[in-house]
Amino acid sequence: MTAGLSARLDRISTNDRYLIVPMDHGITMGAVEGLVDIESTIDGVTSGGADAVLTQRGIAPRVHENKNDAGYIVHLNGSTTIGPDESDKRVTGTAEDAVRAGADAVSFHINVGSDHEPDQIEELAELTADAERLGLPVLAMAYARGPSVDESDPEALGHAVRLAEELGADVVKTGYSGDGDSFERVTESTRLPVVIAGGSKGTDRETVEMVRGAMDGDAAGVSMGRSIFQHDDPEGIARAVSAVVHDDAGVEEALRAGGFVEA
Ligand SMILES: CC(=O)[C@@H](O)[C@H](O)C[C@H](N)C(=O)O
Ligand SMILES: O=CC(=O)COP(=O)(O)O
């Protein structure tokens, strides 16, 4: 690993554990709850212990002053829920664009099992080659997603994370299989650090239990968006998730750390 790559990975993690809060959903879903005043959400989640925030590059001017020295990841493809096919993520920028936007790393979404998988494989491979020349880490968001794919099947998720490693990514995000034992089958499919997506927002306990389960299955952390940025208290829920990811806390301890149950 080059010194640049290693230094930049350190900027988006703490001791090889990752608490990333993706806020690229503005392309997908519009200015949903938590993303209208994105400045205050970024301030809250980074005050609560997020290692890095993630947005599309156009949002960069709204990120830097509010991220409390956390890392910054620029996401490089997108699609919308109102367009013809949400799986058909199209390229939105290059590794050089991300560097110009002040990124410490880049990310790219690939739907393994969708009709668009072949194009997305080619695009992710091109991105990892470009990023490698710049010493820029690549987070592959490798979902198992397509017409006949079970999105939480550990075999399918294991295939997706392995594909990310084969294509040269440095960190991989995927869906959660539902429990720690089955998630271990996903993490053992690759040597990359694996982080989980959160999906739509659940209760505080559901969020923390999901993170605890993933960490028990040898995840390296989370790339958790809506469960954190759509919370009434983004700083508190980030603090609770951070307690699990960074301090190995149990569920009750993490909820207390977030201020969600009586101490
Ligand atoms: C809305 C979803 O199902 C998520 O998987 C998104 O695709 C995640 C991503 N950050 C996005 O908004 O594109
Ligand atoms: O970029 C999106 C993610 O990494 C996951 O977002 P979610 O809202 O936690 O599914």
CSV table of C-alpha atoms and ligand atoms in Angstrom, one decimal:
chain,number,residue,atom,x,y,z
A,1,MET,CA,0.0,0.0,0.0
A,2,THR,CA,1.4,3.5,-0.9
A,3,ALA,CA,1.9,6.1,1.8
A,4,GLY,CA,-0.8,8.3,0.2
A,5,LEU,CA,-3.4,5.5,0.2
A,6,SER,CA,-2.7,4.6,3.7
A,7,ALA,CA,-2.8,8.2,5.0
A,8,ARG,CA,-6.1,8.8,3.2
A,9,LEU,CA,-7.6,5.6,4.6
A,10,ASP,CA,-6.7,6.8,8.1
A,11,ARG,CA,-8.6,10.1,7.4
A,12,ILE,CA,-11.9,8.2,6.8
A,13,SER,CA,-11.5,5.7,9.7
A,14,THR,CA,-10.3,5.3,13.3
A,15,ASN,CA,-8.0,2.3,14.0
A,16,ASP,CA,-9.3,0.5,10.9
A,17,ARG,CA,-12.9,0.9,12.0
A,18,TYR,CA,-15.3,2.9,9.8
A,19,LEU,CA,-18.3,5.1,10.7
A,20,ILE,CA,-19.2,6.7,7.4
A,21,VAL,CA,-22.4,8.7,7.0
A,22,PRO,CA,-23.4,8.8,3.3
A,23,MET,CA,-25.6,11.7,2.3
A,24,ASP,CA,-25.7,11.2,-1.4
A,25,HIS,CA,-29.4,10.4,-1.3
A,26,GLY,CA,-30.3,13.9,-2.6
A,27,ILE,CA,-29.8,12.6,-6.2
A,28,THR,CA,-31.8,9.4,-5.5
A,29,MET,CA,-34.6,10.8,-3.4
A,30,GLY,CA,-34.4,14.6,-3.4
A,31,ALA,CA,-33.9,16.9,-0.5
A,32,VAL,CA,-35.4,14.4,2.1
A,33,GLU,CA,-35.5,14.9,5.8
A,34,GLY,CA,-32.0,15.5,7.2
A,35,LEU,CA,-30.6,16.7,3.8
A,36,VAL,CA,-32.4,20.1,3.6
A,37,ASP,CA,-30.1,21.7,6.2
A,38,ILE,CA,-27.3,19.3,5.3
A,39,GLU,CA,-24.8,21.7,7.0
A,40,SER,CA,-26.3,21.1,10.5
A,41,THR,CA,-26.6,17.4,9.9
A,42,ILE,CA,-23.0,17.1,8.9
A,43,ASP,CA,-22.0,19.1,12.0
A,44,GLY,CA,-24.2,16.8,14.2
A,45,VAL,CA,-23.0,13.5,12.9
A,46,THR,CA,-19.3,14.4,12.9
A,47,SER,CA,-19.7,15.8,16.4
A,48,GLY,CA,-21.2,12.4,17.3
A,49,GLY,CA,-18.2,10.5,16.1
A,50,ALA,CA,-18.6,9.9,12.4
A,51,ASP,CA,-15.2,9.3,10.8
A,52,ALA,CA,-16.3,10.6,7.4
A,53,VAL,CA,-19.3,12.0,5.5
A,54,LEU,CA,-20.0,11.2,1.9
A,55,THR,CA,-21.8,13.3,-0.7
A,56,GLN,CA,-21.9,14.0,-4.5
A,57,ARG,CA,-19.3,16.5,-5.5
A,58,GLY,CA,-21.7,19.4,-6.1
A,59,ILE,CA,-22.4,19.4,-2.3
A,60,ALA,CA,-18.7,19.8,-1.4
A,61,PRO,CA,-18.9,23.6,-0.7
A,62,ARG,CA,-21.5,22.8,1.9
A,63,VAL,CA,-19.4,20.1,3.5
A,64,HIS,CA,-16.0,21.3,4.4
A,65,GLU,CA,-16.7,24.0,7.0
A,66,ASN,CA,-19.1,21.8,8.8
A,67,LYS,CA,-17.4,18.5,9.1
A,68,ASN,CA,-15.3,19.1,12.2
A,69,ASP,CA,-12.1,17.7,10.6
A,70,ALA,CA,-13.8,14.4,9.7
A,71,GLY,CA,-12.9,12.7,6.4
A,72,TYR,CA,-14.7,13.4,3.1
A,73,ILE,CA,-15.7,10.9,0.5
A,74,VAL,CA,-17.1,11.9,-2.9
A,75,HIS,CA,-19.6,9.6,-4.5
A,76,LEU,CA,-19.3,9.1,-8.3
A,77,ASN,CA,-22.5,7.7,-9.7
A,78,GLY,CA,-26.2,8.1,-9.2
A,79,SER,CA,-29.8,7.6,-10.3
A,80,THR,CA,-33.3,8.6,-9.1
A,81,THR,CA,-36.3,6.9,-7.7
A,82,ILE,CA,-38.5,8.7,-10.2
A,83,GLY,CA,-36.5,7.9,-13.3
A,84,PRO,CA,-37.0,4.8,-15.5
A,85,ASP,CA,-34.6,2.5,-13.6
A,86,GLU,CA,-33.1,3.2,-10.2
A,87,SER,CA,-30.6,0.4,-10.7
A,88,ASP,CA,-29.1,2.2,-13.7
A,89,LYS,CA,-26.6,4.3,-11.8
A,90,ARG,CA,-24.7,6.7,-14.2
A,91,VAL,CA,-21.2,8.1,-13.7
A,92,THR,CA,-21.3,11.6,-12.1
A,93,GLY,CA,-17.6,12.5,-12.0
A,94,THR,CA,-14.0,11.3,-12.0
A,95,ALA,CA,-11.4,10.7,-9.4
A,96,GLU,CA,-9.7,14.0,-10.4
A,97,ASP,CA,-13.1,15.8,-9.9
A,98,ALA,CA,-13.3,14.3,-6.4
A,99,VAL,CA,-9.7,15.4,-5.6
A,100,ARG,CA,-10.6,19.0,-6.8
A,101,ALA,CA,-13.6,18.8,-4.5
A,102,GLY,CA,-11.4,18.1,-1.5
A,103,ALA,CA,-12.1,14.3,-1.2
A,104,ASP,CA,-10.0,11.9,0.9
A,105,ALA,CA,-11.6,9.0,-0.9
A,106,VAL,CA,-14.2,8.2,-3.6
A,107,SER,CA,-17.1,5.8,-3.7
A,108,PHE,CA,-19.1,4.0,-6.5
A,109,HIS,CA,-22.3,2.0,-6.4
A,110,ILE,CA,-22.6,-1.3,-8.2
A,111,ASN,CA,-25.7,-3.5,-8.4
A,112,VAL,CA,-24.4,-7.0,-8.6
A,113,GLY,CA,-27.2,-9.1,-10.3
A,114,SER,CA,-28.9,-6.2,-12.1
A,115,ASP,CA,-29.1,-5.6,-15.9
A,116,HIS,CA,-26.6,-2.8,-15.4
A,117,GLU,CA,-24.0,-5.0,-13.7
A,118,PRO,CA,-21.7,-5.3,-16.9
A,119,ASP,CA,-21.5,-1.5,-17.4
A,120,GLN,CA,-21.0,-0.9,-13.7
A,121,ILE,CA,-18.2,-3.5,-13.5
A,122,GLU,CA,-16.4,-1.8,-16.3
A,123,GLU,CA,-16.9,1.7,-14.7
A,124,LEU,CA,-15.7,0.5,-11.2
A,125,ALA,CA,-12.6,-1.1,-12.8
A,126,GLU,CA,-11.8,2.2,-14.6
A,127,LEU,CA,-12.3,4.2,-11.4
A,128,THR,CA,-10.1,1.9,-9.3
A,129,ALA,CA,-7.3,2.2,-11.9
A,130,ASP,CA,-7.6,6.0,-11.9
A,131,ALA,CA,-7.8,6.3,-8.1
A,132,GLU,CA,-4.8,4.0,-7.7
A,133,ARG,CA,-2.7,6.4,-9.8
A,134,LEU,CA,-3.7,9.2,-7.3
A,135,GLY,CA,-3.3,7.1,-4.1
A,136,LEU,CA,-7.0,7.7,-3.5
A,137,PRO,CA,-9.0,5.0,-1.7
A,138,VAL,CA,-12.1,3.6,-3.3
A,139,LEU,CA,-15.2,2.5,-1.3
A,140,ALA,CA,-17.2,0.1,-3.5
A,141,MET,CA,-20.9,0.1,-2.6
A,142,ALA,CA,-21.5,-3.4,-3.8
A,143,TYR,CA,-25.2,-4.3,-3.4
A,144,ALA,CA,-26.7,-7.7,-4.3
A,145,ARG,CA,-29.6,-6.2,-6.2
A,146,GLY,CA,-31.5,-7.3,-9.4
A,147,PRO,CA,-34.7,-9.0,-10.7
A,148,SER,CA,-33.9,-12.4,-9.2
A,149,VAL,CA,-31.6,-11.5,-6.4
A,150,ASP,CA,-32.3,-11.9,-2.7
A,151,GLU,CA,-30.7,-8.7,-1.3
A,152,SER,CA,-29.9,-10.2,2.1
A,153,ASP,CA,-28.7,-13.6,0.9
A,154,PRO,CA,-25.2,-14.1,2.4
A,155,GLU,CA,-24.0,-16.0,-0.7
A,156,ALA,CA,-25.1,-13.1,-3.0
A,157,LEU,CA,-23.6,-10.5,-0.6
A,158,GLY,CA,-20.4,-12.6,-0.4
A,159,HIS,CA,-20.2,-12.6,-4.2
A,160,ALA,CA,-20.7,-8.8,-4.3
A,161,VAL,CA,-18.0,-8.0,-1.8
A,162,ARG,CA,-15.6,-10.4,-3.5
A,163,LEU,CA,-16.3,-8.7,-6.8
A,164,ALA,CA,-15.3,-5.4,-5.2
A,165,GLU,CA,-11.9,-6.8,-4.1
A,166,GLU,CA,-11.3,-8.4,-7.5
A,167,LEU,CA,-11.9,-5.0,-9.1
A,168,GLY,CA,-9.4,-3.2,-6.9
A,169,ALA,CA,-11.5,-1.5,-4.3
A,170,ASP,CA,-10.0,-0.7,-0.9
A,171,VAL,CA,-13.2,-0.9,1.3
A,172,VAL,CA,-16.5,-2.4,0.4
A,173,LYS,CA,-20.0,-1.6,1.6
A,174,THR,CA,-22.9,-4.1,1.2
A,175,GLY,CA,-26.3,-4.9,2.6
A,176,TYR,CA,-26.7,-6.7,6.0
A,177,SER,CA,-27.7,-10.4,6.0
A,178,GLY,CA,-29.7,-10.1,9.2
A,179,ASP,CA,-27.5,-11.7,11.9
A,180,GLY,CA,-23.9,-11.9,12.9
A,181,ASP,CA,-23.4,-15.6,12.0
A,182,SER,CA,-24.7,-15.3,8.4
A,183,PHE,CA,-22.7,-12.0,8.0
A,184,GLU,CA,-19.5,-13.8,8.9
A,185,ARG,CA,-20.0,-15.7,5.6
A,186,VAL,CA,-20.0,-12.4,3.8
A,187,THR,CA,-16.9,-11.0,5.5
A,188,GLU,CA,-15.0,-14.2,5.0
A,189,SER,CA,-15.5,-13.8,1.2
A,190,THR,CA,-13.0,-11.0,1.0
A,191,ARG,CA,-9.9,-9.5,2.7
A,192,LEU,CA,-11.3,-6.0,2.3
A,193,PRO,CA,-12.8,-4.2,5.3
A,194,VAL,CA,-16.6,-4.7,4.9
A,195,VAL,CA,-19.1,-2.1,6.1
A,196,ILE,CA,-22.8,-2.3,6.1
A,197,ALA,CA,-25.5,0.0,4.7
A,198,GLY,CA,-28.4,0.8,7.0
A,199,GLY,CA,-31.4,0.9,4.7
A,200,SER,CA,-34.5,2.9,5.7
A,201,LYS,CA,-34.6,4.2,9.2
A,202,GLY,CA,-35.7,1.8,12.0
A,203,THR,CA,-36.0,2.3,15.8
A,204,ASP,CA,-32.9,3.3,17.8
A,205,ARG,CA,-32.7,-0.2,19.1
A,206,GLU,CA,-33.1,-1.8,15.7
A,207,THR,CA,-30.3,0.4,14.4
A,208,VAL,CA,-27.9,-0.4,17.2
A,209,GLU,CA,-28.7,-4.1,17.1
A,210,MET,CA,-28.0,-4.2,13.4
A,211,VAL,CA,-24.6,-2.6,13.9
A,212,ARG,CA,-23.8,-4.9,16.8
A,213,GLY,CA,-24.8,-7.9,14.7
A,214,ALA,CA,-22.6,-6.8,11.8
A,215,MET,CA,-19.6,-6.2,14.0
A,216,ASP,CA,-20.1,-9.6,15.6
A,217,GLY,CA,-19.9,-11.0,12.0
A,218,ASP,CA,-16.5,-9.3,11.6
A,219,ALA,CA,-17.7,-6.1,9.8
A,220,ALA,CA,-15.3,-3.2,10.0
A,221,GLY,CA,-18.0,-0.7,10.5
A,222,VAL,CA,-20.9,1.0,8.8
A,223,SER,CA,-21.8,3.3,5.9
A,224,MET,CA,-25.1,4.2,7.4
A,225,GLY,CA,-27.2,7.0,5.9
A,226,ARG,CA,-30.9,7.4,6.6
A,227,SER,CA,-30.9,5.7,10.0
A,228,ILE,CA,-28.5,8.5,11.1
A,229,PHE,CA,-29.2,11.6,9.0
A,230,GLN,CA,-33.0,11.2,9.3
A,231,HIS,CA,-32.9,10.8,13.0
A,232,ASP,CA,-34.3,13.6,15.2
A,233,ASP,CA,-31.0,13.6,17.0
A,234,PRO,CA,-28.3,12.8,14.4
A,235,GLU,CA,-25.5,13.5,16.9
A,236,GLY,CA,-27.0,11.2,19.5
A,237,ILE,CA,-27.5,8.3,17.1
A,238,ALA,CA,-24.0,8.8,15.6
A,239,ARG,CA,-22.7,8.6,19.2
A,240,ALA,CA,-24.6,5.3,19.8
A,241,VAL,CA,-23.4,3.8,16.6
A,242,SER,CA,-19.8,5.0,17.3
A,243,ALA,CA,-19.9,3.3,20.7
A,244,VAL,CA,-20.4,-0.1,18.9
A,245,VAL,CA,-18.1,0.5,16.0
A,246,HIS,CA,-15.2,2.2,17.8
A,247,ASP,CA,-15.6,1.1,21.5
A,248,ASP,CA,-17.1,-2.4,21.0
A,249,ALA,CA,-20.1,-1.5,23.1
A,250,GLY,CA,-23.1,-3.7,23.6
A,251,VAL,CA,-26.6,-2.6,22.6
A,252,GLU,CA,-27.7,-1.2,26.0
A,253,GLU,CA,-24.4,0.6,26.6
A,254,ALA,CA,-24.5,2.1,23.1
A,255,LEU,CA,-28.1,3.3,23.6
A,256,ARG,CA,-27.1,4.9,26.8
A,257,ALA,CA,-24.0,6.5,25.1
A,258,GLY,CA,-26.5,8.1,22.6
A,259,GLY,CA,-28.7,9.4,25.4
A,260,PHE,CA,-31.6,7.2,24.4
A,261,VAL,CA,-32.3,5.3,27.7
A,262,GLU,CA,-32.0,6.3,31.3
A,263,ALA,CA,-28.3,6.0,32.4
B,1,LIG,C1,-32.3,4.0,-1.6
B,1,LIG,C2,-31.6,2.7,-1.5
B,1,LIG,O1,-32.1,1.6,-1.7
B,1,LIG,C3,-30.1,2.8,-1.2
B,1,LIG,O2,-29.5,1.6,-1.4
B,1,LIG,C4,-29.5,3.8,-2.0
B,1,LIG,O3,-29.3,3.4,-3.3
B,1,LIG,C5,-28.2,4.2,-1.3
B,1,LIG,C6,-27.5,5.3,-2.0
B,1,LIG,N1,-26.8,6.0,-1.1
B,1,LIG,C7,-28.3,6.1,-2.9
B,1,LIG,O4,-29.1,6.9,-2.4
B,1,LIG,O5,-28.1,6.0,-4.1
B,2,LIG,O1,-24.7,5.6,0.1
B,2,LIG,C1,-25.6,5.0,0.7
B,2,LIG,C2,-25.3,4.1,1.7
B,2,LIG,O2,-24.1,3.9,1.9
B,2,LIG,C3,-26.3,3.5,2.6
B,2,LIG,O3,-27.4,4.4,2.8
B,2,LIG,P1,-28.6,3.9,3.7
B,2,LIG,O4,-29.5,5.0,3.8
B,2,LIG,O5,-28.0,3.5,5.1
B,2,LIG,O6,-29.2,2.7,3.1
